[in-house]
Coordinates of C-alpha atoms and ligand atoms in Angstrom, one line a residue:
M23 CA 178.1 16.4 -31.9
I24 CA 174.1 16.1 -31.1
R25 CA 173.6 16.3 -35.0
T26 CA 175.4 15.3 -37.8
H27 CA 172.2 16.5 -40.3
T28 CA 169.1 18.3 -40.0
C29 CA 165.7 16.8 -40.3
G30 CA 164.8 18.6 -43.6
Q31 CA 168.2 17.4 -45.4
L32 CA 168.4 13.5 -46.1
T33 CA 167.5 12.7 -49.2
I34 CA 167.5 9.2 -51.6
K35 CA 171.9 10.5 -51.7
D36 CA 172.1 9.8 -48.3
I37 CA 171.6 5.9 -48.4
G38 CA 173.5 4.0 -46.6
K39 CA 175.1 6.9 -44.4
E40 CA 175.2 6.9 -40.8
V41 CA 173.3 10.0 -39.0
K42 CA 172.8 11.6 -36.3
L43 CA 169.5 13.9 -36.1
A44 CA 168.1 15.7 -33.1
G45 CA 164.5 17.3 -33.1
W46 CA 160.6 17.5 -31.6
V47 CA 158.6 14.0 -31.6
S48 CA 155.9 15.4 -33.9
K49 CA 154.1 11.8 -34.3
I50 CA 154.6 8.2 -33.1
R51 CA 153.1 5.3 -35.1
D52 CA 152.7 1.9 -33.7
H53 CA 152.2 -0.6 -36.4
G54 CA 152.7 -3.8 -34.0
N55 CA 156.1 -4.7 -33.7
I56 CA 157.3 -1.9 -35.7
L57 CA 157.2 1.9 -34.8
F58 CA 157.3 5.3 -36.6
I59 CA 158.4 8.6 -35.2
D60 CA 158.0 11.8 -37.2
L61 CA 160.8 13.8 -35.9
R62 CA 160.6 17.3 -36.7
D63 CA 163.0 20.6 -36.5
R64 CA 162.9 23.7 -38.2
Y65 CA 164.0 22.4 -41.5
G66 CA 161.4 19.5 -41.6
I67 CA 160.6 15.7 -40.6
T68 CA 162.4 12.8 -41.4
Q69 CA 160.7 9.3 -40.4
I70 CA 162.4 7.0 -37.9
V71 CA 161.9 3.4 -38.3
I72 CA 162.3 1.2 -35.2
D73 CA 161.9 -2.4 -35.3
D74 CA 162.1 -3.2 -31.6
S75 CA 158.8 -1.2 -30.4
D76 CA 159.4 -2.8 -27.1
E77 CA 162.7 -1.3 -26.6
I78 CA 160.7 2.2 -27.4
Q79 CA 157.8 1.6 -25.4
N80 CA 160.3 0.9 -22.4
I81 CA 161.6 4.5 -22.8
G82 CA 158.6 6.1 -23.6
V83 CA 158.9 8.5 -26.0
K84 CA 155.9 11.3 -25.7
P85 CA 154.6 14.0 -28.6
E86 CA 156.8 17.0 -28.8
S87 CA 159.7 15.6 -26.3
V88 CA 163.1 16.6 -27.7
I89 CA 165.0 13.2 -28.6
S90 CA 168.3 12.6 -30.3
I91 CA 168.8 9.4 -32.3
E92 CA 171.5 7.8 -34.3
G93 CA 170.7 5.4 -37.3
T94 CA 171.2 4.3 -41.0
V95 CA 169.8 6.0 -43.7
V96 CA 167.7 3.6 -45.5
Q97 CA 165.2 3.7 -48.8
R98 CA 161.6 3.5 -47.7
P99 CA 159.7 0.6 -49.6
D100 CA 157.8 1.9 -52.3
S101 CA 154.4 1.8 -50.8
T102 CA 155.5 4.4 -47.9
I103 CA 157.0 7.2 -50.2
N104 CA 155.7 10.4 -49.4
S105 CA 156.1 12.6 -52.5
K106 CA 155.0 15.5 -50.5
L107 CA 158.0 15.6 -48.1
L108 CA 161.8 16.6 -49.5
T109 CA 163.0 13.5 -47.2
G110 CA 159.6 11.4 -48.4
E111 CA 162.0 8.7 -50.1
I112 CA 164.3 7.6 -47.0
E113 CA 163.8 6.9 -43.5
V114 CA 166.1 6.5 -40.9
K115 CA 166.8 3.0 -39.1
L116 CA 167.1 3.7 -35.5
E117 CA 170.0 2.6 -33.7
K118 CA 170.3 4.3 -30.6
I119 CA 168.1 7.1 -29.0
N120 CA 168.5 9.8 -26.4
I121 CA 165.7 11.5 -24.6
L122 CA 167.1 15.1 -24.4
N123 CA 164.1 16.6 -22.8
D124 CA 160.4 15.6 -21.8
S125 CA 157.3 17.2 -23.0
H126 CA 154.5 17.8 -20.5
Q127 CA 151.3 15.7 -21.2
P128 CA 148.5 16.2 -22.1
L129 CA 149.7 19.1 -24.4
P130 CA 147.5 22.1 -24.3
F131 CA 146.4 21.4 -28.1
E132 CA 148.0 19.3 -31.2
I133 CA 150.6 21.1 -32.8
E134 CA 149.3 20.6 -36.3
D135 CA 145.8 21.3 -35.1
A136 CA 146.5 24.6 -33.5
G137 CA 145.3 26.6 -36.5
S138 CA 141.8 26.0 -35.5
V139 CA 142.5 26.5 -31.6
N140 CA 141.3 29.6 -29.9
E141 CA 144.0 32.2 -30.5
N142 CA 144.2 33.2 -26.8
V143 CA 145.2 29.8 -26.2
R144 CA 147.7 30.1 -28.9
L145 CA 149.1 32.8 -27.9
K146 CA 149.8 32.0 -24.4
Y147 CA 151.7 29.0 -25.6
R148 CA 153.3 30.9 -28.2
Y149 CA 156.2 28.5 -28.5
L150 CA 153.8 25.8 -29.5
D151 CA 152.2 27.5 -31.8
L152 CA 155.1 28.6 -33.6
R153 CA 156.1 25.0 -34.0
R154 CA 153.5 24.4 -36.5
N155 CA 154.3 24.4 -40.2
E156 CA 152.4 27.3 -41.5
I157 CA 152.9 30.2 -38.8
K158 CA 156.9 29.1 -38.7
E159 CA 157.1 29.4 -42.6
N160 CA 155.6 33.2 -42.0
I161 CA 158.3 33.7 -39.8
I162 CA 161.0 32.7 -41.8
F163 CA 159.5 34.5 -44.6
R164 CA 159.5 37.4 -42.5
S165 CA 163.2 37.1 -41.7
K166 CA 164.5 36.2 -45.5
F167 CA 162.5 39.5 -46.8
I168 CA 164.0 41.6 -44.4
Q169 CA 167.6 40.2 -45.4
S170 CA 166.7 40.8 -49.0
I171 CA 166.0 44.6 -48.2
R172 CA 169.4 44.9 -46.3
E173 CA 170.9 43.2 -49.1
F174 CA 169.4 45.5 -51.7
L175 CA 169.7 48.9 -49.7
G176 CA 173.0 47.6 -49.1
K177 CA 174.2 47.4 -52.5
E178 CA 172.4 50.8 -53.3
N179 CA 175.1 52.3 -50.6
F180 CA 172.3 52.9 -47.8
L181 CA 173.8 53.0 -44.0
E182 CA 171.8 50.8 -41.2
I183 CA 171.9 53.3 -38.6
E184 CA 169.6 53.2 -35.4
T185 CA 167.8 55.6 -33.6
P186 CA 166.9 55.8 -29.9
M187 CA 164.2 54.0 -28.4
L188 CA 164.3 56.1 -25.5
T189 CA 163.1 59.7 -26.7
K190 CA 161.1 62.9 -26.8
S191 CA 157.8 62.6 -28.5
T192 CA 157.2 63.1 -32.1
P193 CA 153.9 63.8 -33.6
E194 CA 152.9 60.9 -35.9
G195 CA 149.2 61.4 -34.6
A196 CA 149.1 59.1 -32.1
R197 CA 149.6 58.9 -28.5
D198 CA 152.9 58.0 -27.1
F199 CA 153.8 55.2 -24.7
L200 CA 155.7 57.0 -21.8
V201 CA 158.8 55.8 -19.8
P202 CA 159.4 57.6 -16.4
S203 CA 163.0 58.7 -15.7
R204 CA 164.3 57.8 -12.5
L205 CA 167.5 60.2 -12.6
E206 CA 165.3 62.8 -13.5
S207 CA 162.0 62.6 -11.7
G208 CA 158.9 63.6 -13.0
K209 CA 160.2 63.6 -16.6
F210 CA 159.4 60.9 -19.1
Y211 CA 160.9 59.6 -22.1
A212 CA 158.4 58.8 -25.1
L213 CA 159.2 55.7 -26.9
P214 CA 159.3 56.6 -30.9
Q215 CA 156.3 56.6 -32.8
S216 CA 158.8 56.5 -35.3
P217 CA 162.3 57.4 -36.1
Q218 CA 161.2 60.7 -38.2
L219 CA 163.4 63.5 -36.5
F220 CA 166.2 61.6 -36.1
K221 CA 166.4 60.7 -39.5
Q222 CA 166.2 64.1 -40.7
I223 CA 168.8 65.0 -38.5
L224 CA 171.1 62.3 -40.1
M225 CA 170.6 63.6 -43.3
I226 CA 171.4 67.1 -41.7
S227 CA 175.0 65.4 -40.4
G228 CA 175.5 64.4 -44.1
F229 CA 174.5 60.5 -44.1
D230 CA 172.5 60.7 -47.3
K231 CA 171.3 57.4 -47.5
Y232 CA 169.5 55.8 -44.0
F233 CA 167.9 52.9 -43.4
Q234 CA 166.4 50.9 -40.4
V235 CA 164.3 48.1 -39.5
A236 CA 162.6 50.2 -36.9
R237 CA 160.4 49.3 -34.0
C238 CA 157.6 52.0 -33.5
F239 CA 155.4 52.5 -30.5
R240 CA 152.0 54.1 -30.8
D241 CA 149.5 53.9 -27.8
E242 CA 146.2 53.5 -29.7
D243 CA 143.1 52.2 -29.2
L244 CA 143.6 48.5 -31.3
R245 CA 141.7 48.5 -34.1
A246 CA 141.4 44.9 -35.7
D247 CA 144.8 45.1 -37.5
R248 CA 147.2 47.1 -35.1
Q249 CA 149.6 46.3 -32.9
P250 CA 150.9 48.7 -30.2
E251 CA 154.4 48.2 -31.5
F252 CA 155.2 47.4 -35.3
T253 CA 158.2 47.4 -37.4
Q254 CA 158.6 49.9 -40.2
I255 CA 161.3 49.6 -43.0
D256 CA 162.2 53.4 -42.1
M257 CA 164.3 55.3 -45.3
E258 CA 165.7 58.9 -45.9
M259 CA 167.7 60.5 -48.6
S260 CA 169.6 63.5 -49.2
F261 CA 169.6 65.4 -52.2
V262 CA 166.4 63.6 -53.8
E263 CA 162.9 64.7 -55.2
Q264 CA 159.6 62.8 -54.7
N265 CA 160.4 60.6 -57.9
D266 CA 163.7 59.5 -56.6
I267 CA 162.0 58.1 -53.5
I268 CA 159.3 56.6 -55.6
N269 CA 161.8 54.8 -57.9
I270 CA 164.0 53.4 -55.0
S271 CA 161.0 52.4 -53.3
E272 CA 159.6 50.3 -56.2
A273 CA 163.3 48.7 -56.8
V274 CA 163.3 47.8 -52.9
V275 CA 160.0 46.1 -53.1
K276 CA 160.3 44.7 -56.5
Y277 CA 163.3 42.8 -55.5
A278 CA 162.6 41.7 -51.9
I279 CA 159.4 40.1 -53.1
E280 CA 160.8 38.6 -56.5
K281 CA 163.6 37.0 -54.2
T282 CA 161.5 35.8 -51.8
L283 CA 158.4 35.0 -53.6
D284 CA 160.2 34.3 -56.7
I285 CA 157.4 35.9 -58.8
N286 CA 157.6 38.8 -61.5
I287 CA 156.9 42.2 -59.7
E288 CA 156.0 45.0 -63.0
T289 CA 157.1 48.3 -62.2
P290 CA 156.2 51.4 -62.4
F291 CA 153.4 51.1 -60.2
P292 CA 150.6 53.5 -61.0
K293 CA 150.2 56.6 -59.4
I294 CA 147.3 58.4 -59.1
K295 CA 146.2 61.7 -57.7
Y296 CA 144.7 61.8 -53.9
S297 CA 141.8 63.9 -55.3
E298 CA 141.3 61.6 -58.4
A299 CA 141.2 58.2 -55.8
M300 CA 138.8 60.1 -53.8
E301 CA 136.7 61.0 -56.5
K302 CA 136.6 57.4 -58.4
Y303 CA 137.2 55.3 -55.2
G304 CA 136.0 57.2 -52.0
T305 CA 139.1 56.3 -50.1
D306 CA 142.7 56.9 -50.2
K307 CA 143.8 53.7 -50.3
P308 CA 141.6 51.9 -53.0
D309 CA 141.7 48.3 -54.2
I310 CA 142.1 48.7 -57.9
S311 CA 141.6 45.1 -58.6
F312 CA 138.1 45.5 -59.8
G313 CA 135.9 48.7 -61.1
F314 CA 132.7 49.9 -59.6
I315 CA 134.2 53.4 -60.2
L316 CA 132.0 55.8 -58.6
Q317 CA 130.5 57.8 -61.3
N318 CA 129.1 61.4 -60.7
I319 CA 125.6 61.3 -62.1
T320 CA 124.7 65.0 -60.8
D321 CA 124.2 66.7 -64.1
Y322 CA 122.0 64.2 -65.5
L323 CA 119.6 64.9 -62.5
K324 CA 119.7 68.3 -62.8
K325 CA 115.9 69.4 -63.1
S326 CA 114.7 66.2 -62.6
G327 CA 111.8 67.4 -60.6
L328 CA 112.5 65.6 -57.5
D329 CA 112.3 67.5 -54.7
F330 CA 115.1 65.8 -52.6
I331 CA 117.4 65.9 -55.6
D332 CA 116.8 69.2 -56.2
K333 CA 117.6 70.3 -52.6
I334 CA 121.2 68.1 -52.7
I335 CA 122.3 70.2 -55.8
E336 CA 120.9 73.5 -54.8
K337 CA 123.1 72.9 -51.6
N338 CA 126.2 71.9 -54.0
G339 CA 125.9 68.5 -53.1
I340 CA 126.7 65.7 -55.7
I341 CA 125.0 62.2 -56.8
K342 CA 127.1 59.7 -57.4
A343 CA 126.2 56.1 -58.4
I344 CA 128.3 52.6 -58.8
K345 CA 126.9 50.5 -61.8
I346 CA 126.8 46.7 -61.3
E347 CA 126.7 44.8 -64.4
D348 CA 125.5 41.7 -62.9
G349 CA 122.4 43.8 -60.8
D350 CA 120.5 40.4 -60.1
K351 CA 123.3 39.4 -57.6
I352 CA 122.3 41.9 -55.6
S353 CA 119.1 41.4 -53.6
L354 CA 116.6 43.8 -51.9
K355 CA 118.0 42.5 -48.8
D356 CA 121.4 43.4 -49.9
I357 CA 119.8 46.9 -50.7
D358 CA 118.1 46.9 -47.0
N359 CA 121.5 46.1 -45.4
I360 CA 122.8 49.2 -47.4
N361 CA 120.3 51.3 -46.4
Q362 CA 120.7 50.2 -42.4
F363 CA 124.4 51.2 -43.3
I364 CA 123.8 54.4 -44.8
K365 CA 121.4 55.3 -41.9
E366 CA 123.7 54.6 -39.3
K367 CA 126.1 57.0 -41.2
G368 CA 123.9 60.0 -41.0
G369 CA 121.7 59.2 -44.3
N370 CA 118.9 58.4 -45.5
G371 CA 119.1 55.6 -48.1
I372 CA 120.4 54.5 -51.3
G373 CA 118.8 54.9 -54.4
W374 CA 118.4 52.3 -56.8
I375 CA 117.7 51.6 -60.3
R376 CA 117.2 47.9 -62.1
F377 CA 117.5 47.7 -65.7
K378 CA 115.8 44.9 -67.6
D379 CA 115.4 44.4 -71.3
N380 CA 114.2 48.1 -72.4
D381 CA 112.2 48.9 -68.5
Y382 CA 113.6 49.5 -65.3
Q383 CA 112.5 48.8 -61.8
S384 CA 113.0 51.9 -58.9
P385 CA 111.1 52.9 -55.9
I386 CA 111.1 56.5 -57.5
K387 CA 110.3 55.1 -60.9
K388 CA 107.2 57.2 -61.2
F389 CA 109.0 60.2 -60.6
L390 CA 111.8 59.3 -63.1
K391 CA 111.3 61.4 -66.3
Q392 CA 112.1 59.4 -69.4
D393 CA 114.8 61.8 -70.7
I394 CA 116.8 61.2 -67.2
I395 CA 116.7 57.9 -67.8
E396 CA 118.1 57.8 -71.5
N397 CA 120.9 60.2 -70.0
I398 CA 121.4 57.9 -67.5
K399 CA 121.4 54.9 -69.8
T400 CA 123.7 56.1 -72.6
N401 CA 126.1 57.9 -70.5
L402 CA 127.0 55.3 -68.0
N403 CA 126.5 52.6 -70.9
I404 CA 123.7 50.6 -69.1
K405 CA 123.0 46.9 -70.6
S406 CA 119.9 45.0 -69.4
G407 CA 120.5 43.5 -66.2
A408 CA 122.5 46.0 -64.7
L409 CA 121.6 47.7 -61.3
I410 CA 122.8 51.2 -60.4
L411 CA 122.8 52.4 -56.5
F412 CA 123.0 56.2 -56.3
L413 CA 123.8 58.7 -53.3
G414 CA 123.7 62.2 -52.7
G415 CA 124.9 64.4 -50.3
N416 CA 128.0 66.7 -49.5
P417 CA 130.9 65.3 -51.7
E418 CA 133.1 64.2 -49.1
W419 CA 130.3 62.3 -47.5
V420 CA 129.0 60.6 -50.7
N421 CA 132.4 59.8 -51.7
E422 CA 133.2 58.1 -48.4
I423 CA 130.3 56.2 -48.4
L424 CA 129.9 54.7 -51.6
G425 CA 133.7 53.6 -51.3
F426 CA 132.5 51.9 -48.3
I427 CA 129.7 50.6 -50.1
R428 CA 131.8 49.6 -53.1
I429 CA 133.8 47.3 -51.0
Q430 CA 130.6 45.8 -49.3
I431 CA 129.6 45.1 -52.8
S432 CA 132.9 43.4 -53.8
D433 CA 132.9 41.4 -50.9
K434 CA 129.7 40.2 -51.7
L435 CA 129.9 39.4 -55.4
K436 CA 133.3 37.8 -54.4
I437 CA 134.8 39.7 -57.3
K438 CA 138.2 41.4 -55.6
N439 CA 141.5 40.1 -57.2
P440 CA 140.2 37.4 -59.2
D441 CA 143.6 36.6 -60.8
N442 CA 145.4 36.8 -57.1
K443 CA 147.7 39.5 -58.2
F444 CA 149.7 42.0 -56.5
Y445 CA 148.0 45.3 -57.2
F446 CA 150.3 48.2 -56.2
L447 CA 149.3 51.8 -56.4
W448 CA 150.8 55.1 -55.4
I449 CA 148.7 57.9 -54.1
V450 CA 150.1 61.5 -54.8
D451 CA 149.5 65.1 -54.4
F452 CA 148.0 65.1 -50.8
P453 CA 146.4 67.8 -49.0
L454 CA 149.1 69.1 -46.7
F455 CA 146.4 69.8 -44.3
E456 CA 143.1 68.8 -43.0
F457 CA 140.3 70.2 -40.5
S458 CA 140.1 67.6 -37.7
K459 CA 136.6 68.0 -36.4
E460 CA 137.5 66.3 -32.8
E461 CA 140.1 68.7 -32.2
N462 CA 138.5 71.6 -34.0
K463 CA 141.5 72.7 -35.9
I464 CA 143.7 72.4 -39.0
V465 CA 146.1 69.2 -38.5
S466 CA 148.9 67.7 -40.4
R467 CA 147.7 64.8 -42.7
H468 CA 151.0 63.0 -42.6
H469 CA 153.1 65.0 -40.0
P470 CA 154.3 68.5 -39.7
F471 CA 158.0 68.0 -41.3
T472 CA 156.1 66.9 -44.7
S473 CA 157.3 70.0 -47.4
P474 CA 154.3 71.7 -49.1
E475 CA 154.3 71.5 -53.0
H476 CA 155.9 75.2 -53.5
E477 CA 153.6 76.4 -55.9
S478 CA 150.3 75.8 -53.9
F479 CA 151.8 77.1 -51.1
K480 CA 152.5 80.6 -52.6
N481 CA 149.3 80.7 -54.3
H482 CA 146.9 79.0 -51.3
D483 CA 144.1 81.2 -50.0
N484 CA 143.1 78.7 -47.6
P485 CA 145.8 76.1 -46.0
L486 CA 143.5 73.5 -46.9
N487 CA 144.2 73.6 -50.4
I488 CA 148.0 73.6 -50.0
T489 CA 149.3 70.3 -51.8
A490 CA 151.8 68.2 -50.0
Q491 CA 155.1 66.3 -51.5
A492 CA 153.7 63.0 -50.2
Y493 CA 153.2 59.9 -51.2
D494 CA 151.7 56.7 -50.0
L495 CA 152.1 53.4 -51.5
V496 CA 149.0 51.0 -51.4
L497 CA 148.7 47.3 -52.2
N498 CA 145.4 45.5 -52.7
G499 CA 143.6 48.1 -50.9
T500 CA 145.6 48.3 -47.9
E501 CA 148.3 51.5 -47.3
I502 CA 151.5 49.7 -46.6
G503 CA 153.8 52.6 -46.8
G504 CA 154.4 56.5 -46.7
G505 CA 156.4 59.3 -46.9
S506 CA 157.4 62.9 -48.0
I507 CA 160.1 65.3 -49.2
R508 CA 160.8 67.3 -45.9
I509 CA 160.8 70.8 -44.9
H510 CA 164.7 71.7 -44.8
K511 CA 164.4 75.1 -44.0
K512 CA 163.9 76.8 -41.0
S513 CA 161.8 79.2 -41.7
M514 CA 159.3 77.2 -43.9
Q515 CA 159.0 74.8 -40.8
E516 CA 158.0 77.8 -38.6
K517 CA 155.6 78.9 -41.1
I518 CA 154.1 75.5 -40.8
F519 CA 154.1 75.2 -37.3
E520 CA 152.2 78.6 -37.2
I521 CA 149.5 77.6 -39.5
L522 CA 148.8 74.6 -37.4
G523 CA 148.2 76.9 -34.4
I524 CA 151.1 75.8 -32.6
K525 CA 152.6 78.9 -30.4
K526 CA 156.2 79.9 -30.7
E527 CA 157.0 79.0 -27.1
D528 CA 155.6 75.8 -27.9
Y529 CA 157.3 74.7 -30.9
Q530 CA 160.6 76.1 -29.5
E531 CA 160.1 73.7 -26.9
K532 CA 159.3 70.9 -28.5
F533 CA 161.1 70.6 -31.5
G534 CA 163.9 73.6 -30.8
F535 CA 166.4 70.7 -31.7
L536 CA 165.1 70.2 -35.1
L537 CA 165.1 74.2 -35.9
D538 CA 168.4 74.5 -34.6
A539 CA 169.8 71.6 -36.7
L540 CA 167.8 72.9 -39.9
S541 CA 169.6 76.1 -39.5
F542 CA 173.1 74.6 -39.8
G543 CA 173.2 73.6 -43.6
A544 CA 170.4 71.3 -43.6
P545 CA 170.6 69.6 -47.3
P546 CA 166.9 68.7 -49.7
H547 CA 165.5 65.6 -48.4
G548 CA 162.8 63.0 -48.1
G549 CA 162.0 59.9 -47.3
I550 CA 159.4 57.0 -46.8
A551 CA 158.5 54.1 -44.1
F552 CA 157.1 50.8 -45.1
G553 CA 155.1 48.8 -42.9
L554 CA 156.6 45.7 -42.5
D555 CA 154.1 43.9 -40.5
R556 CA 151.3 44.7 -42.8
L557 CA 153.1 44.1 -46.2
I558 CA 154.3 40.5 -45.0
M559 CA 150.7 39.9 -44.0
L560 CA 149.4 40.7 -47.4
L561 CA 152.3 39.0 -49.3
K562 CA 151.7 35.8 -47.1
K563 CA 148.1 36.0 -47.8
Q564 CA 147.1 36.0 -44.3
D565 CA 144.1 37.3 -42.4
S566 CA 145.7 39.1 -39.4
I567 CA 148.8 40.8 -38.6
R568 CA 149.5 38.2 -35.4
E569 CA 150.2 35.5 -37.8
I570 CA 153.1 37.2 -39.2
I571 CA 154.5 38.3 -35.6
A572 CA 156.2 35.7 -33.9
F573 CA 155.0 37.5 -30.1
P574 CA 152.0 39.6 -31.0
K575 CA 149.8 41.3 -28.2
T576 CA 146.4 41.0 -28.3
Q577 CA 143.8 43.5 -28.8
K578 CA 143.9 45.1 -25.6
G579 CA 147.5 45.1 -26.2
T580 CA 148.5 42.2 -23.8
C581 CA 151.4 39.6 -24.0
L582 CA 149.3 36.4 -23.2
L583 CA 152.9 34.6 -23.2
S584 CA 154.7 36.9 -20.6
G585 CA 151.3 38.3 -19.4
A586 CA 152.7 41.8 -19.9
P587 CA 151.5 44.6 -19.0
D588 CA 152.1 43.9 -15.3
Y589 CA 152.2 45.9 -12.0
V590 CA 155.6 46.3 -10.3
E591 CA 157.4 46.2 -7.0
S592 CA 156.3 49.2 -4.6
K593 CA 160.1 49.9 -4.7
Q594 CA 160.5 50.2 -8.3
L595 CA 157.7 52.9 -8.1
K596 CA 159.1 54.7 -5.1
D597 CA 162.9 54.8 -7.2
L598 CA 160.6 56.7 -9.8
K599 CA 158.4 58.9 -7.3
I600 CA 155.4 57.3 -8.9
K601 CA 152.2 56.8 -6.8
I602 CA 149.1 55.1 -8.3
D603 CA 146.0 56.5 -8.1
L604 CA 143.8 54.2 -9.2
P605 CA 139.8 54.3 -8.1
E606 CA 139.3 51.8 -5.2
K607 CA 137.7 48.4 -6.9
Ligands
LIG21 N1 157.5 58.9 -40.4 C1 156.3 58.7 -41.4 C2 155.6 57.4 -40.7 O1 155.9 56.7 -39.6 C3 157.0 57.9 -42.7 C4 158.1 59.0 -43.2 O2 157.2 60.0 -43.5 O3 158.9 58.5 -43.7 O4 154.5 57.5 -41.2

């Protein structure tokens, strides 16, 4: 037996025991004729004390080498008790030491300092980085969180079913990662962007409650916090309505968080409609931990006599404002920065009024009639010291831009989430479609398998007015999950493809297998997927998703540890009948 205990296990109760431990040499402290080693493993640190430091010097123990020891558990002298460690009241008096494996010196970085080391170096030596307590705890937390989800869903009768990795492309709105087929030259598998169609087909097969800790792949240009492969907690259920899925989702999230973080999560989570989210916060993933709600002041500015405002209103535009009670904390310089941002977004600038006692300041003061000011003061409940920022233009643009400004100001004033809580929020009643300027056509807002809300489908005069039976879950201003009730009738699925402008032969070719399946007794069904990485990142209060993934990729999609992606041997390409056609360097 190499070890009898772990390095996090021994306490005062074990005094006198003969033990064997194994682990990594975390620290060596030489106090002349007495030497201490902090021995570390996944579970903790135990101090080893060596009276005869000559002996140890002779074998030459080095930091981060793996050793095993034998010794007796003794109580630490009072002066050396470390109350921060579970093992802090004892130490093990060394009797025998064995170097199991040496560690190369010098190390690329000191393990406990790695938090401040260049991230690329950390990623290259990820095995060392993962020895660090903080990141190790993240990975352990992630594992426990997944276990608690399995536990809960298992009890609720969900089946964990794997779906293929080598598959056909499913549209989730991103580019596919492709894998060439050797046996069918010229053809490609796509790695799944999500298990969407397979989980729907499982419902048609009668499995009625499915989940999977599913790896998904999307070949997108990586924004700050995306990974080309990521993990979803993916669920699907039959014979359910939107509220059933919302309820079970809340229950699983509550269970897993309470179990792993030992805090209380209140359910139900609040719900707001997509349109209300856009109106109030200018985004479909609002952080509701603070105010600064966007307020429509168009009515108070009608007949203002101000040319630029009249023009906006004539063109069916709106004017919206954000009220900042502590207006003094926003300087002219801050307003300049906001103006700069608005100009980048195609606007002219922000209007502002600063209220002080019974007077006010504003660059357009001489144009503002007193009754307008009074109207704004009463309706927005303005007190001395407040600043309002206002912006006019077409409603979507105004909401979006003010939504960004709302966040910028809250960052600047540091008023986000003052009590450090988890603010969950459901967004419901999404539009089924949206107009994509890049593609110059109507596209699905979620994916084309989302069921419309029936009344709005029946009565629509414009597809853009159809509401979806879709819902997103937002946590502290980040979307952490989303799903929908699905279309389960073939005829409806075909209608949706047609509205999307997909030709019959094309949708037959791509989704014929789904349409066939829908025609053999598909039950009503729906589901949701949670972005596990982002959820864990928020729960562990980390700034980057890379801190909670054991082997993350860089923003360029590379794995610095293994060197992927990489060239392959020409024989492999020949087998695949693939020729590389790269421009000469
Ligand atoms: N497949 C969807 C996604 O990956 C989630 C769902 O509708 O269940 O975003």
